[in-house]
GROMACS .gro file of C-alpha atoms in nm:
model
  407
    1MET     CA    1   4.840   1.483  17.521
    2ASP     CA    2   4.819   1.771  17.777
    3CYS     CA    3   5.133   1.909  17.945
    4TYR     CA    4   5.157   2.052  18.294
    5ASP     CA    5   5.435   2.129  18.542
    6VAL     CA    6   5.276   1.934  18.829
    7LEU     CA    7   5.034   1.642  18.825
    8ILE     CA    8   4.848   1.575  19.147
    9ILE     CA    9   4.650   1.258  19.200
   10GLY     CA   10   4.368   1.314  19.453
   11ALA     CA   11   4.150   1.617  19.529
   12GLY     CA   12   4.120   1.566  19.900
   13PRO     CA   13   4.250   1.822  20.150
   14VAL     CA   14   4.615   1.721  20.101
   15GLY     CA   15   4.610   1.720  19.722
   16SER     CA   16   4.432   2.056  19.715
   17ARG     CA   17   4.675   2.204  19.965
   18VAL     CA   18   4.972   2.110  19.745
   19ALA     CA   19   4.786   2.238  19.435
   20CYS     CA   20   4.709   2.571  19.599
   21ARG     CA   21   5.070   2.622  19.708
   22LEU     CA   22   5.228   2.531  19.379
   23ALA     CA   23   4.970   2.702  19.155
   24GLY     CA   24   5.022   3.011  19.366
   25LEU     CA   25   5.393   3.000  19.285
   26GLY     CA   26   5.304   3.011  18.915
   27TYR     CA   27   5.326   2.648  18.812
   28ARG     CA   28   5.073   2.488  18.587
   29VAL     CA   29   4.897   2.231  18.800
   30ALA     CA   30   4.646   1.957  18.719
   31VAL     CA   31   4.453   1.770  18.988
   32PHE     CA   32   4.295   1.433  18.903
   33GLU     CA   33   3.999   1.315  19.112
   34GLU     CA   34   3.835   0.976  19.050
   35HIS     CA   35   3.492   1.082  19.181
   36GLU     CA   36   3.245   1.313  19.008
   37GLY     CA   37   3.243   1.551  19.300
   38ILE     CA   38   3.487   1.665  19.566
   39GLY     CA   39   3.438   1.523  19.914
   40GLU     CA   40   3.232   1.225  19.802
   41HIS     CA   41   3.235   0.889  19.981
   42VAL     CA   42   3.461   1.009  20.266
   43CYS     CA   43   3.470   0.801  20.586
   44CYS     CA   44   3.582   1.057  20.841
   45THR     CA   45   3.458   1.189  21.178
   46GLY     CA   46   3.540   1.546  21.062
   47ILE     CA   47   3.708   1.629  21.392
   48ILE     CA   48   3.998   1.873  21.346
   49SER     CA   49   4.196   2.085  21.591
   50ARG     CA   50   4.188   2.460  21.603
   51GLU     CA   51   4.545   2.464  21.460
   52CYS     CA   52   4.437   2.241  21.173
   53ALA     CA   53   4.133   2.464  21.110
   54GLN     CA   54   4.344   2.772  21.096
   55LEU     CA   55   4.587   2.602  20.857
   56ALA     CA   56   4.287   2.536  20.631
   57GLY     CA   57   4.160   2.891  20.661
   58ILE     CA   58   3.882   2.839  20.914
   59ASN     CA   59   3.921   3.111  21.169
   60LYS     CA   60   3.583   3.125  21.345
   61VAL     CA   61   3.331   2.881  21.483
   62SER     CA   62   3.058   3.037  21.267
   63ASP     CA   63   3.234   2.929  20.946
   64GLU     CA   64   3.004   2.750  20.707
   65CYS     CA   65   3.230   2.440  20.722
   66VAL     CA   66   3.189   2.403  21.095
   67LEU     CA   67   2.894   2.188  21.211
   68GLU     CA   68   2.978   2.178  21.585
   69VAL     CA   69   3.255   2.259  21.831
   70ALA     CA   70   3.381   2.027  22.102
   71HIS     CA   71   3.477   2.133  22.450
   72SER     CA   72   3.448   1.791  22.611
   73ALA     CA   73   3.416   1.418  22.560
   74ARG     CA   74   3.310   1.111  22.750
   75LEU     CA   75   3.550   0.815  22.742
   76PHE     CA   76   3.370   0.491  22.811
   77ALA     CA   77   3.533   0.180  22.966
   78PRO     CA   78   3.404  -0.170  22.866
   79SER     CA   79   3.167  -0.173  23.168
   80GLY     CA   80   2.993   0.146  23.051
   81GLU     CA   81   3.150   0.362  23.323
   82PHE     CA   82   3.304   0.676  23.180
   83LEU     CA   83   3.555   0.952  23.236
   84ARG     CA   84   3.462   1.306  23.129
   85VAL     CA   85   3.737   1.529  22.994
   86ASN     CA   86   3.663   1.897  22.957
   87LYS     CA   87   3.841   2.221  22.867
   88ASP     CA   88   3.704   2.575  22.887
   89GLU     CA   89   3.835   2.652  22.545
   90VAL     CA   90   3.731   2.488  22.216
   91LEU     CA   91   3.921   2.158  22.184
   92ALA     CA   92   3.822   2.086  21.823
   93TYR     CA   93   3.591   2.173  21.534
   94ILE     CA   94   3.359   1.913  21.373
   95VAL     CA   95   3.342   1.999  21.008
   96ASP     CA   96   3.133   1.909  20.709
   97ARG     CA   97   3.394   1.718  20.514
   98ALA     CA   98   3.245   1.789  20.171
   99ALA     CA   99   3.236   2.164  20.244
  100PHE     CA  100   3.585   2.147  20.396
  101ASP     CA  101   3.729   1.973  20.091
  102TRP     CA  102   3.554   2.213  19.858
  103ARG     CA  103   3.695   2.509  20.050
  104LEU     CA  104   4.050   2.389  19.991
  105ALA     CA  105   3.985   2.297  19.626
  106LYS     CA  106   3.832   2.641  19.561
  107LYS     CA  107   4.141   2.806  19.697
  108ALA     CA  108   4.357   2.601  19.459
  109GLN     CA  109   4.132   2.679  19.164
  110ASP     CA  110   4.148   3.046  19.245
  111LYS     CA  111   4.525   3.026  19.219
  112GLY     CA  112   4.494   2.863  18.875
  113ALA     CA  113   4.499   2.484  18.946
  114GLU     CA  114   4.289   2.281  18.702
  115TYR     CA  115   4.067   2.007  18.840
  116LEU     CA  116   3.978   1.705  18.626
  117MET     CA  117   3.690   1.517  18.782
  118ALA     CA  118   3.585   1.157  18.718
  119SER     CA  119   3.948   1.095  18.622
  120TYR     CA  120   4.083   0.770  18.755
  121VAL     CA  121   4.461   0.743  18.736
  122ARG     CA  122   4.556   0.396  18.623
  123ALA     CA  123   4.933   0.429  18.608
  124ILE     CA  124   5.226   0.665  18.640
  125LYS     CA  125   5.525   0.629  18.406
  126VAL     CA  126   5.851   0.802  18.474
  127SER     CA  127   6.107   0.874  18.200
  128GLY     CA  128   6.427   1.071  18.189
  129ASP     CA  129   6.282   1.418  18.156
  130GLU     CA  130   5.907   1.383  18.230
  131VAL     CA  131   5.640   1.184  18.407
  132GLU     CA  132   5.324   1.054  18.237
  133VAL     CA  133   4.996   0.994  18.408
  134LEU     CA  134   4.759   0.750  18.236
  135VAL     CA  135   4.400   0.841  18.308
  136GLU     CA  136   4.060   0.687  18.247
  137GLN     CA  137   3.806   0.968  18.216
  138ARG     CA  138   3.444   0.863  18.159
  139GLY     CA  139   3.546   0.565  17.951
  140GLU     CA  140   3.818   0.746  17.756
  141ALA     CA  141   4.191   0.675  17.798
  142LEU     CA  142   4.397   0.992  17.821
  143THR     CA  143   4.766   1.071  17.889
  144PHE     CA  144   4.897   1.378  18.067
  145ARG     CA  145   5.260   1.481  18.096
  146GLY     CA  146   5.439   1.684  18.364
  147LYS     CA  147   5.774   1.740  18.536
  148VAL     CA  148   5.663   1.583  18.863
  149ALA     CA  149   5.374   1.379  19.003
  150ILE     CA  150   5.237   1.399  19.357
  151ILE     CA  151   5.029   1.107  19.488
  152ALA     CA  152   4.769   1.224  19.739
  153SER     CA  153   4.498   0.972  19.654
  154GLY     CA  154   4.448   0.811  19.993
  155PHE     CA  155   4.542   0.480  20.149
  156ALA     CA  156   4.378   0.255  19.889
  157SER     CA  157   4.608   0.371  19.612
  158LYS     CA  158   4.835   0.104  19.458
  159LEU     CA  159   5.034   0.364  19.264
  160PRO     CA  160   5.324   0.384  19.524
  161GLN     CA  161   5.371   0.005  19.513
  162GLU     CA  162   5.372  -0.001  19.137
  163LEU     CA  163   5.640   0.265  19.142
  164GLY     CA  164   5.859   0.056  19.370
  165LEU     CA  165   5.802   0.258  19.688
  166GLY     CA  166   5.669  -0.033  19.884
  167GLN     CA  167   5.335  -0.077  20.052
  168ILE     CA  168   5.180  -0.018  20.395
  169LYS     CA  169   5.114  -0.358  20.548
  170ASP     CA  170   4.986  -0.252  20.890
  171PHE     CA  171   4.643  -0.086  20.866
  172ILE     CA  172   4.287  -0.091  20.999
  173ILE     CA  173   3.951  -0.038  20.836
  174GLY     CA  174   3.706   0.230  20.950
  175ALA     CA  175   3.331   0.209  20.918
  176GLN     CA  176   3.095   0.499  20.987
  177THR     CA  177   2.733   0.604  20.936
  178GLU     CA  178   2.513   0.894  21.041
  179VAL     CA  179   2.220   0.844  21.280
  180GLU     CA  180   1.946   1.023  21.467
  181THR     CA  181   2.027   1.081  21.832
  182ASN     CA  182   1.822   1.142  22.147
  183GLY     CA  183   1.991   1.450  22.293
  184ILE     CA  184   2.358   1.343  22.281
  185ARG     CA  185   2.565   1.664  22.277
  186GLU     CA  186   2.911   1.543  22.372
  187ILE     CA  187   3.159   1.332  22.181
  188GLU     CA  188   3.152   0.978  22.314
  189VAL     CA  189   3.441   0.731  22.274
  190TYR     CA  190   3.408   0.362  22.355
  191PHE     CA  191   3.711   0.154  22.450
  192SER     CA  192   3.646  -0.222  22.432
  193GLN     CA  193   3.804  -0.508  22.244
  194ARG     CA  194   3.453  -0.653  22.214
  195ILE     CA  195   3.316  -0.334  22.047
  196ALA     CA  196   3.614  -0.239  21.830
  197PRO     CA  197   3.904  -0.490  21.849
  198GLY     CA  198   4.239  -0.313  21.856
  199PHE     CA  199   4.095   0.037  21.832
  200PHE     CA  200   3.791   0.225  21.961
  201ALA     CA  201   3.444   0.338  21.858
  202TRP     CA  202   3.291   0.685  21.860
  203MET     CA  203   2.975   0.896  21.842
  204VAL     CA  204   3.034   1.252  21.721
  205PRO     CA  205   2.740   1.497  21.726
  206VAL     CA  206   2.703   1.701  21.408
  207SER     CA  207   2.376   1.874  21.503
  208GLN     CA  208   2.123   1.872  21.783
  209HIS     CA  209   1.973   1.538  21.677
  210ARG     CA  210   2.233   1.387  21.440
  211ALA     CA  211   2.567   1.216  21.501
  212ARG     CA  212   2.834   1.018  21.320
  213VAL     CA  213   2.882   0.679  21.467
  214GLY     CA  214   3.181   0.466  21.367
  215LEU     CA  215   3.468   0.241  21.466
  216CYS     CA  216   3.786   0.084  21.336
  217SER     CA  217   3.901  -0.278  21.339
  218ARG     CA  218   4.129  -0.500  21.139
  219GLU     CA  219   3.840  -0.708  21.007
  220LYS     CA  220   3.456  -0.701  20.985
  221PRO     CA  221   3.417  -0.336  21.080
  222GLY     CA  222   3.069  -0.322  20.926
  223ALA     CA  223   2.947  -0.613  21.143
  224TYR     CA  224   3.097  -0.453  21.456
  225LEU     CA  225   2.937  -0.122  21.368
  226ARG     CA  226   2.587  -0.266  21.325
  227GLU     CA  227   2.625  -0.442  21.659
  228LEU     CA  228   2.728  -0.113  21.817
  229LEU     CA  229   2.430   0.064  21.666
  230ALA     CA  230   2.198  -0.197  21.812
  231GLN     CA  231   2.351  -0.140  22.158
  232LEU     CA  232   2.321   0.238  22.134
  233ALA     CA  233   1.957   0.203  22.030
  234ALA     CA  234   1.890  -0.029  22.322
  235GLN     CA  235   2.046   0.235  22.552
  236GLY     CA  236   1.815   0.499  22.407
  237LYS     CA  237   2.102   0.705  22.276
  238ILE     CA  238   2.000   0.679  21.913
  239SER     CA  239   1.665   0.626  21.744
  240THR     CA  240   1.551   0.263  21.757
  241SER     CA  241   1.552   0.222  21.381
  242SER     CA  242   1.919   0.325  21.359
  243GLY     CA  243   2.030  -0.011  21.495
  244SER     CA  244   1.856  -0.240  21.244
  245GLU     CA  245   2.045  -0.408  20.965
  246THR     CA  246   1.929  -0.374  20.605
  247SER     CA  247   2.223  -0.479  20.389
  248PRO     CA  248   2.605  -0.526  20.411
  249THR     CA  249   2.670  -0.163  20.319
  250THR     CA  250   2.369   0.012  20.471
  251CYS     CA  251   2.178   0.028  20.795
  252ALA     CA  252   1.867   0.212  20.891
  253GLY     CA  253   2.084   0.503  21.012
  254GLY     CA  254   2.219   0.552  20.661
  255THR     CA  255   2.485   0.422  20.429
  256ILE     CA  256   2.793   0.272  20.596
  257LEU     CA  257   3.111   0.430  20.455
  258TYR     CA  258   3.439   0.243  20.478
  259GLY     CA  259   3.799   0.357  20.457
  260GLY     CA  260   4.146   0.215  20.517
  261ILE     CA  261   4.368   0.385  20.772
  262PRO     CA  262   4.743   0.321  20.770
  263LEU     CA  263   4.913   0.267  21.105
  264LYS     CA  264   5.273   0.298  20.975
  265PRO     CA  265   5.425   0.515  20.702
  266LEU     CA  266   5.502   0.398  20.350
  267PRO     CA  267   5.856   0.250  20.328
  268ARG     CA  268   5.959   0.533  20.089
  269THR     CA  269   5.763   0.845  20.005
  270TYR     CA  270   5.973   0.971  19.718
  271GLY     CA  271   6.116   0.855  19.389
  272ASP     CA  272   6.237   0.994  19.059
  273ARG     CA  273   5.985   1.272  18.973
  274VAL     CA  274   5.736   1.141  19.232
  275LEU     CA  275   5.631   1.226  19.587
  276VAL     CA  276   5.366   1.063  19.806
  277VAL     CA  277   5.171   1.273  20.063
  278GLY     CA  278   4.894   1.221  20.319
  279ASN     CA  279   4.716   0.891  20.384
  280ALA     CA  280   4.885   0.741  20.081
  281ALA     CA  281   5.216   0.803  20.258
  282GLY     CA  282   5.091   0.682  20.595
  283GLN     CA  283   5.120   1.030  20.751
  284VAL     CA  284   4.841   0.954  20.999
  285LYS     CA  285   4.817   0.947  21.379
  286PRO     CA  286   4.823   0.577  21.482
  287THR     CA  287   4.651   0.677  21.809
  288THR     CA  288   4.327   0.814  21.653
  289GLY     CA  289   4.356   0.750  21.278
  290GLY     CA  290   4.336   1.121  21.207
  291GLY     CA  291   4.531   1.229  20.903
  292ILE     CA  292   4.410   1.578  20.797
  293HIS     CA  293   4.646   1.789  21.003
  294TYR     CA  294   4.957   1.582  20.945
  295GLY     CA  295   4.864   1.564  20.577
  296LEU     CA  296   4.840   1.939  20.545
  297LEU     CA  297   5.171   1.989  20.718
  298CYS     CA  298   5.342   1.735  20.485
  299ALA     CA  299   5.167   1.897  20.186
  300ASP     CA  300   5.354   2.220  20.265
  301ILE     CA  301   5.682   2.035  20.299
  302ALA     CA  302   5.618   1.861  19.962
  303SER     CA  303   5.534   2.192  19.797
  304LYS     CA  304   5.858   2.346  19.915
  305ALA     CA  305   6.061   2.042  19.799
  306VAL     CA  306   5.897   2.057  19.453
  307HIS     CA  307   5.953   2.430  19.420
  308GLU     CA  308   6.322   2.386  19.500
  309ALA     CA  309   6.342   2.097  19.253
  310PHE     CA  310   6.217   2.329  18.980
  311GLY     CA  311   6.473   2.592  19.085
  312ALA     CA  312   6.750   2.335  19.044
  313ASN     CA  313   6.589   2.164  18.743
  314ASP     CA  314   6.652   1.840  18.931
  315PHE     CA  315   6.365   1.596  18.999
  316SER     CA  316   6.581   1.298  19.080
  317ARG     CA  317   6.513   1.057  19.366
  318ARG     CA  318   6.826   1.191  19.539
  319ARG     CA  319   6.697   1.549  19.524
  320LEU     CA  320   6.347   1.465  19.634
  321ALA     CA  321   6.470   1.257  19.929
  322GLU     CA  322   6.495   1.586  20.115
  323TYR     CA  323   6.109   1.583  20.137
  324GLU     CA  324   6.109   1.260  20.338
  325ARG     CA  325   6.391   1.376  20.562
  326LEU     CA  326   6.204   1.693  20.650
  327TRP     CA  327   5.863   1.543  20.711
  328LYS     CA  328   6.013   1.263  20.927
  329GLU     CA  329   6.211   1.524  21.120
  330LYS     CA  330   5.881   1.704  21.189
  331LEU     CA  331   5.651   1.405  21.254
  332GLY     CA  332   5.855   1.086  21.267
  333GLY     CA  333   5.885   1.080  21.647
  334GLU     CA  334   5.513   1.136  21.692
  335LEU     CA  335   5.427   0.853  21.454
  336GLN     CA  336   5.669   0.618  21.624
  337ILE     CA  337   5.539   0.687  21.977
  338GLY     CA  338   5.178   0.667  21.851
  339TYR     CA  339   5.245   0.328  21.694
  340PHE     CA  340   5.411   0.207  22.017
  341ALA     CA  341   5.102   0.314  22.213
  342ARG     CA  342   4.871   0.146  21.960
  343ARG     CA  343   5.063  -0.185  22.000
  344LEU     CA  344   5.042  -0.155  22.385
  345TYR     CA  345   4.668  -0.106  22.364
  346ASN     CA  346   4.624  -0.407  22.130
  347ARG     CA  347   4.760  -0.630  22.408
  348LEU     CA  348   4.489  -0.527  22.659
  349SER     CA  349   4.190  -0.737  22.744
  350ASP     CA  350   3.870  -0.562  22.843
  351LYS     CA  351   3.941  -0.656  23.202
  352ARG     CA  352   4.276  -0.472  23.192
  353ILE     CA  353   4.123  -0.172  23.011
  354GLU     CA  354   3.866  -0.154  23.290
  355LYS     CA  355   4.146  -0.164  23.557
  356ILE     CA  356   4.336   0.115  23.383
  357PHE     CA  357   4.020   0.328  23.363
  358ASN     CA  358   3.971   0.282  23.735
  359ILE     CA  359   4.331   0.369  23.816
  360ILE     CA  360   4.310   0.683  23.601
  361ARG     CA  361   3.983   0.786  23.766
  362ASP     CA  362   4.085   0.712  24.122
  363ASN     CA  363   4.417   0.894  24.085
  364ASN     CA  364   4.273   1.183  23.880
  365ILE     CA  365   4.533   1.115  23.609
  366HIS     CA  366   4.305   1.235  23.331
  367GLU     CA  367   4.277   1.582  23.487
  368VAL     CA  368   4.652   1.603  23.541
  369LEU     CA  369   4.712   1.520  23.173
  370LEU     CA  370   4.453   1.773  23.055
  371ASP     CA  371   4.651   2.045  23.240
  372SER     CA  372   4.987   1.911  23.122
  373PRO     CA  373   5.207   2.132  22.895
  374HIS     CA  374   5.227   1.823  22.675
  375PHE     CA  375   4.856   1.826  22.606
  376SER     CA  376   4.789   1.867  22.236
  377PHE     CA  377   4.501   1.758  22.017
  378ASP     CA  378   4.741   1.673  21.729
  379ARG     CA  379   5.070   1.572  21.897
  380HIS     CA  380   5.023   1.288  22.139
  381GLY     CA  381   5.382   1.174  22.190
  382GLY     CA  382   5.465   1.379  22.501
  383LEU     CA  383   5.125   1.303  22.655
  384ILE     CA  384   5.163   0.933  22.600
  385LEU     CA  385   5.501   0.921  22.764
  386GLU     CA  386   5.376   1.134  23.057
  387GLY     CA  387   5.076   0.910  23.094
  388LEU     CA  388   5.294   0.604  23.109
  389LYS     CA  389   5.499   0.764  23.385
  390HIS     CA  390   5.187   0.819  23.591
  391LEU     CA  391   5.086   0.460  23.530
  392ALA     CA  392   5.432   0.316  23.607
  393PRO     CA  393   5.323   0.160  23.940
  394TRP     CA  394   5.074  -0.049  23.743
  395LYS     CA  395   5.283  -0.118  23.435
  396HIS     CA  396   5.234  -0.489  23.474
  397LEU     CA  397   4.890  -0.437  23.319
  398PHE     CA  398   5.050  -0.365  22.985
  399GLY     CA  399   5.286  -0.665  22.993
  400LYS     CA  400   5.653  -0.621  22.908
  401TYR     CA  401   5.732  -0.316  22.695
  402ARG     CA  402   6.027  -0.099  22.610
  403ILE     CA  403   5.999   0.255  22.480
  404PRO     CA  404   6.186   0.294  22.150
  405ARG     CA  405   6.539   0.420  22.207
  406ASP     CA  406   6.530   0.692  21.946
  407VAL     CA  407   6.213   0.858  22.084
   0.00000   0.00000   0.00000
């Protein structure tokens, strides 16, 4: 039985960020990853803001993790008409997720964190003075002990529920593949309840002739994605073969990757000797489904909370509750407004989406919002509220709604 100070479940960006911080403070840290390699089987567009990139140590566009940069995007209405949004400066980086994840893991390993690959955590047991992690590693059952465990294993993890922290009941499923394109150089986003019910679809260029195409929906995302690929092929945007169906999990464009995306936070993200961080905690933007930046911010808050718990030699639920208070103070309002906006959008028919697009275009609202002091790639709350003010004369299109009082 191996003993550590901190046991981290999940070697994604969030788990590695916590591992790097705590190992750097001198704690003995173990990171358990169920896959053989870091960054495997990740369903992600790879779009991150400049602020997020800097937080992860990417300080230039020529960084090996960066595939492309984004200055602009085309936002498509159901009819195929589009609005183009553009900034002179770089809006976002499009990264190689495997390389990005490896970068953060290498930083943690350089600080002394130990990574145990092909290690599936089956259970976490908390006792009075320690926490045990039960691991299946290449067919062998192993037990590891520590003072505190941090769950950063993504949305699919059942560990929080088994520990009595509740479960996230409102979520969507993302599906994505990589295809050959015919000269598409801008990000394209497609808004239509027919294409991606309750969410949107995207095409994100990763090189001159390759792009990630994906969407989110509450059910049948793979079927909707294959239909979208066929439409894009018919429009000549992607190679003809990219739209053909070969199996439930593949298409001619490549393997379809799936991933769950929480729309609301976990009911409780702390317990005796346990914290939950990142997608597993529901620290994800409900507007876009992006979770890397918020996850990294919460990883730093979790690291600080754990360090202070060691200083006080107190890993009780009451002590670790400070972690949740702090991350909600930082991000709670953003998550609440984002969820409110997501619910408003879910009410819209394609006909109403089209009308809103026309209103925005005819009144140049998109340009006004781009120049707004509230404009932020990561924080959408202020921009959402400002946008609703501009759309107030046409608020009947959204039906009855009330902005949450505590926003």
